[in-house]
Amino acid sequence: AEGLNLCTSGSATSCEECLLIHPKCAWCSKEEFGSTKSITSRCDFLQNLIANGCAGAIENPSSSISVVKNVPLSSKGSGQTHLDVTQITPQKVALNLRPGDQTSFRVQVRQVEDYPVDLYYLMDLSLSMNDDLDNIRNLGTKLAEEMRKLTSNFRLGFGSFVDKNISPFSYTAPRYQNNPCIGYKLFPSCVPSFGFRHLLSLTDKVDRFNEEVQKQKVSRNRDAPEGGFDAILQAAVCKEKIGWRKEASHLLVFTTDDVPHIALDGKLGGLVQPHDGQCHLNEANEYSASSQLDYPSLALLGEKLSENNIHLIFAVTKSHYVLYKNFTALIPGTTVEILHKDSKNIIELIVKAYNSIRSKVELTVWDSPEDIGLTFTATCQDGLSYPGLRKCGDLKIGDTVSFEVAVEARSCPTEDTSHAFTIKPAGFRDTLEVAVTYNCLCGCTGRAAPASGKCSGNGTYACGLCECDAGYLGAKCECEEGASGDMHQAMCREAEGKPLCSGRGECSCNQCLCYESEFGNIYGPFCECDDFSCARYKGVLCSGHGECHCGECKCHAGYIGDNCNCSTETDGCVSSDGQMCSGRGTCVCGKCQCTEPGAFGETCEKCPTCPGVCSTKRDCIECKLFNSGRLADNQTCQKHCKDEIITTVDVLETDDPNAILCAYPVNNCVMKFTYSELASGKSNLTVLKEPACSSAPSAVTIVLAVIGSVVLIGIILLGLWKLLVTIHDRREFDRFQTGGARARYEMASNPLYRKPISTHNVEFTFNKLNKSYNGTVD
């Protein structure tokens, strides 16, 4: 659309400047181009230049790529020619980049089967590791047996460390010189402290490992931290003495029960010289610079381990696991495992760490130029693309993964400059070398003609324009600087009645010379444009995502809006199931705006009240608990269900008002679960351990049930009839008794019903034989 053309901004005064504006901008080098009455920009989109009559004279270079070396991937590692094993393809690529014009190529990586392994065992021999030393005296034989199940070509080496033999790290008083354990009742005898001692170069004769371990004795240092990082660095850089093979996978097992000293700790002992990253093993294979150089930094360790393709395995006790786990984030290609206090699980630990290393591939970039932008898109075993990811996990030996590498030059370096960088899987010896040249010059520039007649003999003609010599101006260098006149001034007005050079410049020889401004650049044929009068967002011109051209923001790719504050990227709106905003909202300016009532979350993925949420959670339950369903693939399940916390119960509680009860059929049964959102943003799923099943009733059961129901109803009806009859009979009986009581009363008050006999009592007293008697005579 008009007004949105980045190329015709008027800021490009040469072909090279035009190419830098935008990768789709092209330059017309035709001598007679455009109309004398209007200004037609030579810098425009290709289709516009062709439409304006510039076909055949257009400069429009583009980025290109050529594969220089592309040996196919190998399928097996151990054989007669180990150096011919290829685990990355291609091996060499040449890029010719135009700034802003992105180009890409595909890299494939495969962990081949039966790859040779070199394992160097680096052990802490401080006093607290005495019981561990006893338990690894026959480690070589047992470890070789286990590792040969994974590779037929295995070699083993051994080294030990304690700490710098200077104060305050070790006991340095004369009485402790030969035995720093003097006076220590629990362990009265031990060897003097040392920084690092290389004891056995890598060898396939594992009996020699056992012999060397048998000879070792522990030492004693003063402070708790150990000097293990000194030992790691020497084991990494002293390649010849250690015996690392180019064609093998390098494992460095570091065992300790305490924290390490790191860079700057050496200042406590007066060591101010930083570690130089070089090998300092003397003829006795001991670290000779232990008392001269400071401890190495994590960055230096990571650099040297990566340079020498070494996988570092931290085997540490549980109390220090978190610290060393944090180290793995700072040192690429490093893993950490928990070591038992007596080292009894060391073989299991090494095998587990080796399998973990072989199950993932991570690309690293070396010596990337500052003006080169790299973006990666990983395609792992699930076949899905993961933009911005440069590693794949959960791989099996022999699996092939690929990475799309997009390369873009941000600017043009000095003339004839070329760069190179290396892409390398962490811990691999295989590399991809990328050579970069820059396509920043126009072809017409090489055909420039000095003192050309097309420029009135006062300038150089190149790419359709005159570059005037000092003191000359004009389209054809026809005017001397300082000349003036009405005719010349008329050519400096954008329209009749408007000020000369828009009031922001001086007219000289029909050409505006724009003023300088402290705010930015003023430009244009009539000084009508500038690069600072554009919309701002939060005080930032064009939000920092665009360029200001002639009062209008020209947004960078991926941004729109008057002030370029709205991103068109939708990656942040894609939910884990691949839908835009989980199908519950719209993506606006790179962020989801949820439209479904009750939906929330960065991708509207949380919605307890939405229909269909139960089926979404069902997929996670099936893949995580039963390894079934459409997400059964482990990597797909982990990706889509990473925020689901699933617990199983015998009895499902449904009284939580914030929990949604879900159910789905499983083989004539019903699986029930509840779903609720936690404050952390994760989902809590509570699932029955077993589906609730109920068998279908038989025909006999149905018939009996019907008969029983009929009988029951009959009994109930009979009971009701009996109750009504009883109530009625009692009422009649009560009425009869009331009538009888009334009849007895009437009989008692009637004289005709009196008894015919009357009884009277007479009181008398008499003496008989001097005895008195009382009695009654009838």
PDB file of N, CA, C and O in Angstrom, residues 46 104 152 168 171 191 205 231 309 312 338 438 440 443 454 473 478 530 537 559 566 576 629 679 768:
ATOM      1  N   LEU A  46      11.134  -4.687  -6.649  1.00  0.00           N
ATOM      2  CA  LEU A  46      11.455  -5.162  -7.989  1.00  0.00           C
ATOM      3  C   LEU A  46      10.297  -4.969  -8.954  1.00  0.00           C
ATOM      4  O   LEU A  46      10.482  -4.450 -10.076  1.00  0.00           O
ATOM      5  N   SER A 104      18.545 -20.566   4.616  1.00  0.00           N
ATOM      6  CA  SER A 104      18.584 -21.653   5.587  1.00  0.00           C
ATOM      7  C   SER A 104      19.100 -22.935   4.953  1.00  0.00           C
ATOM      8  O   SER A 104      19.064 -23.103   3.728  1.00  0.00           O
ATOM      9  N   SER A 152      31.864 -52.190  21.826  1.00  0.00           N
ATOM     10  CA  SER A 152      32.887 -53.231  21.769  1.00  0.00           C
ATOM     11  C   SER A 152      34.295 -52.650  21.854  1.00  0.00           C
ATOM     12  O   SER A 152      35.273 -53.392  21.878  1.00  0.00           O
ATOM     13  N   PRO A 168      45.922 -21.318  52.464  1.00  0.00           N
ATOM     14  CA  PRO A 168      45.227 -22.012  53.556  1.00  0.00           C
ATOM     15  C   PRO A 168      44.490 -23.270  53.098  1.00  0.00           C
ATOM     16  O   PRO A 168      43.610 -23.753  53.809  1.00  0.00           O
ATOM     17  N   TYR A 171      47.654 -28.324  54.738  1.00  0.00           N
ATOM     18  CA  TYR A 171      48.538 -28.183  55.891  1.00  0.00           C
ATOM     19  C   TYR A 171      49.972 -28.055  55.388  1.00  0.00           C
ATOM     20  O   TYR A 171      50.522 -28.980  54.781  1.00  0.00           O
ATOM     21  N   VAL A 191      49.122 -39.596  52.841  1.00  0.00           N
ATOM     22  CA  VAL A 191      50.174 -39.057  51.960  1.00  0.00           C
ATOM     23  C   VAL A 191      50.036 -37.538  51.870  1.00  0.00           C
ATOM     24  O   VAL A 191      48.974 -36.987  52.143  1.00  0.00           O
ATOM     25  N   LYS A 205      43.451 -52.391  28.781  1.00  0.00           N
ATOM     26  CA  LYS A 205      43.880 -53.376  29.784  1.00  0.00           C
ATOM     27  C   LYS A 205      43.351 -52.930  31.150  1.00  0.00           C
ATOM     28  O   LYS A 205      44.021 -52.214  31.901  1.00  0.00           O
ATOM     29  N   ALA A 231      41.959 -30.342  38.266  1.00  0.00           N
ATOM     30  CA  ALA A 231      42.155 -31.680  37.712  1.00  0.00           C
ATOM     31  C   ALA A 231      41.335 -31.876  36.442  1.00  0.00           C
ATOM     32  O   ALA A 231      41.819 -32.468  35.458  1.00  0.00           O
ATOM     33  N   ASN A 309      35.765 -32.189  23.035  1.00  0.00           N
ATOM     34  CA  ASN A 309      34.645 -33.130  22.870  1.00  0.00           C
ATOM     35  C   ASN A 309      34.495 -34.058  24.073  1.00  0.00           C
ATOM     36  O   ASN A 309      34.351 -35.279  23.918  1.00  0.00           O
ATOM     37  N   LEU A 312      31.407 -34.378  30.580  1.00  0.00           N
ATOM     38  CA  LEU A 312      31.767 -34.413  31.996  1.00  0.00           C
ATOM     39  C   LEU A 312      30.599 -34.977  32.799  1.00  0.00           C
ATOM     40  O   LEU A 312      29.466 -34.509  32.684  1.00  0.00           O
ATOM     41  N   ILE A 338      23.794 -38.833  41.450  1.00  0.00           N
ATOM     42  CA  ILE A 338      24.013 -38.923  42.898  1.00  0.00           C
ATOM     43  C   ILE A 338      24.858 -40.155  43.211  1.00  0.00           C
ATOM     44  O   ILE A 338      24.531 -41.274  42.825  1.00  0.00           O
ATOM     45  N   TYR A 438      29.899 -11.884   2.072  1.00  0.00           N
ATOM     46  CA  TYR A 438      28.822 -10.901   2.098  1.00  0.00           C
ATOM     47  C   TYR A 438      28.584 -10.326   0.705  1.00  0.00           C
ATOM     48  O   TYR A 438      29.528  -9.943   0.000  1.00  0.00           O
ATOM     49  N   CYS A 440      27.332  -7.403  -0.650  1.00  0.00           N
ATOM     50  CA  CYS A 440      26.963  -6.031  -0.299  1.00  0.00           C
ATOM     51  C   CYS A 440      27.224  -5.018  -1.414  1.00  0.00           C
ATOM     52  O   CYS A 440      26.823  -3.859  -1.293  1.00  0.00           O
ATOM     53  N   GLY A 443      26.733  -4.744  -8.812  1.00  0.00           N
ATOM     54  CA  GLY A 443      27.571  -5.017  -9.987  1.00  0.00           C
ATOM     55  C   GLY A 443      27.895  -3.764 -10.768  1.00  0.00           C
ATOM     56  O   GLY A 443      28.988  -3.638 -11.352  1.00  0.00           O
ATOM     57  N   LYS A 454      28.718  12.191 -18.780  1.00  0.00           N
ATOM     58  CA  LYS A 454      27.339  12.180 -18.292  1.00  0.00           C
ATOM     59  C   LYS A 454      27.210  13.014 -17.018  1.00  0.00           C
ATOM     60  O   LYS A 454      26.101  13.351 -16.619  1.00  0.00           O
ATOM     61  N   LEU A 473      27.611  20.438  -7.726  1.00  0.00           N
ATOM     62  CA  LEU A 473      26.311  19.946  -7.316  1.00  0.00           C
ATOM     63  C   LEU A 473      25.458  19.705  -8.550  1.00  0.00           C
ATOM     64  O   LEU A 473      25.829  20.058  -9.664  1.00  0.00           O
ATOM     65  N   GLU A 478      26.294  19.794 -12.777  1.00  0.00           N
ATOM     66  CA  GLU A 478      26.396  20.945 -13.682  1.00  0.00           C
ATOM     67  C   GLU A 478      26.544  22.264 -12.953  1.00  0.00           C
ATOM     68  O   GLU A 478      26.843  23.289 -13.582  1.00  0.00           O
ATOM     69  N   ASP A 530      12.149  13.330   7.643  1.00  0.00           N
ATOM     70  CA  ASP A 530      13.151  13.142   8.691  1.00  0.00           C
ATOM     71  C   ASP A 530      12.944  11.761   9.306  1.00  0.00           C
ATOM     72  O   ASP A 530      11.987  11.052   8.984  1.00  0.00           O
ATOM     73  N   TYR A 537       6.062   4.662  21.258  1.00  0.00           N
ATOM     74  CA  TYR A 537       5.361   3.787  22.214  1.00  0.00           C
ATOM     75  C   TYR A 537       6.228   3.671  23.453  1.00  0.00           C
ATOM     76  O   TYR A 537       7.368   3.212  23.385  1.00  0.00           O
ATOM     77  N   TYR A 559       6.110  -7.010  12.704  1.00  0.00           N
ATOM     78  CA  TYR A 559       5.436  -6.001  13.516  1.00  0.00           C
ATOM     79  C   TYR A 559       4.570  -5.115  12.640  1.00  0.00           C
ATOM     80  O   TYR A 559       4.918  -4.837  11.476  1.00  0.00           O
ATOM     81  N   CYS A 566       2.794  -3.752  17.657  1.00  0.00           N
ATOM     82  CA  CYS A 566       1.973  -4.967  17.569  1.00  0.00           C
ATOM     83  C   CYS A 566       2.717  -6.031  16.779  1.00  0.00           C
ATOM     84  O   CYS A 566       3.005  -5.864  15.595  1.00  0.00           O
ATOM     85  N   SER A 576      -0.058 -26.067  23.495  1.00  0.00           N
ATOM     86  CA  SER A 576       0.686 -27.318  23.415  1.00  0.00           C
ATOM     87  C   SER A 576       0.029 -28.331  22.479  1.00  0.00           C
ATOM     88  O   SER A 576       0.696 -29.226  21.968  1.00  0.00           O
ATOM     89  N   GLY A 629      -3.608 -44.116  24.078  1.00  0.00           N
ATOM     90  CA  GLY A 629      -4.259 -42.919  23.566  1.00  0.00           C
ATOM     91  C   GLY A 629      -3.462 -42.270  22.457  1.00  0.00           C
ATOM     92  O   GLY A 629      -2.407 -42.746  22.034  1.00  0.00           O
ATOM     93  N   ALA A 679      -2.780 -22.656  41.711  1.00  0.00           N
ATOM     94  CA  ALA A 679      -2.308 -21.264  41.631  1.00  0.00           C
ATOM     95  C   ALA A 679      -1.019 -21.162  40.837  1.00  0.00           C
ATOM     96  O   ALA A 679      -0.715 -20.118  40.258  1.00  0.00           O
ATOM     97  N   LYS A 768     -70.203 -62.279 130.138  1.00  0.00           N
ATOM     98  CA  LYS A 768     -70.440 -63.709 130.329  1.00  0.00           C
ATOM     99  C   LYS A 768     -69.216 -64.280 130.959  1.00  0.00           C
ATOM    100  O   LYS A 768     -68.152 -64.255 130.367  1.00  0.00           O
TER     101      LYS A 768
END
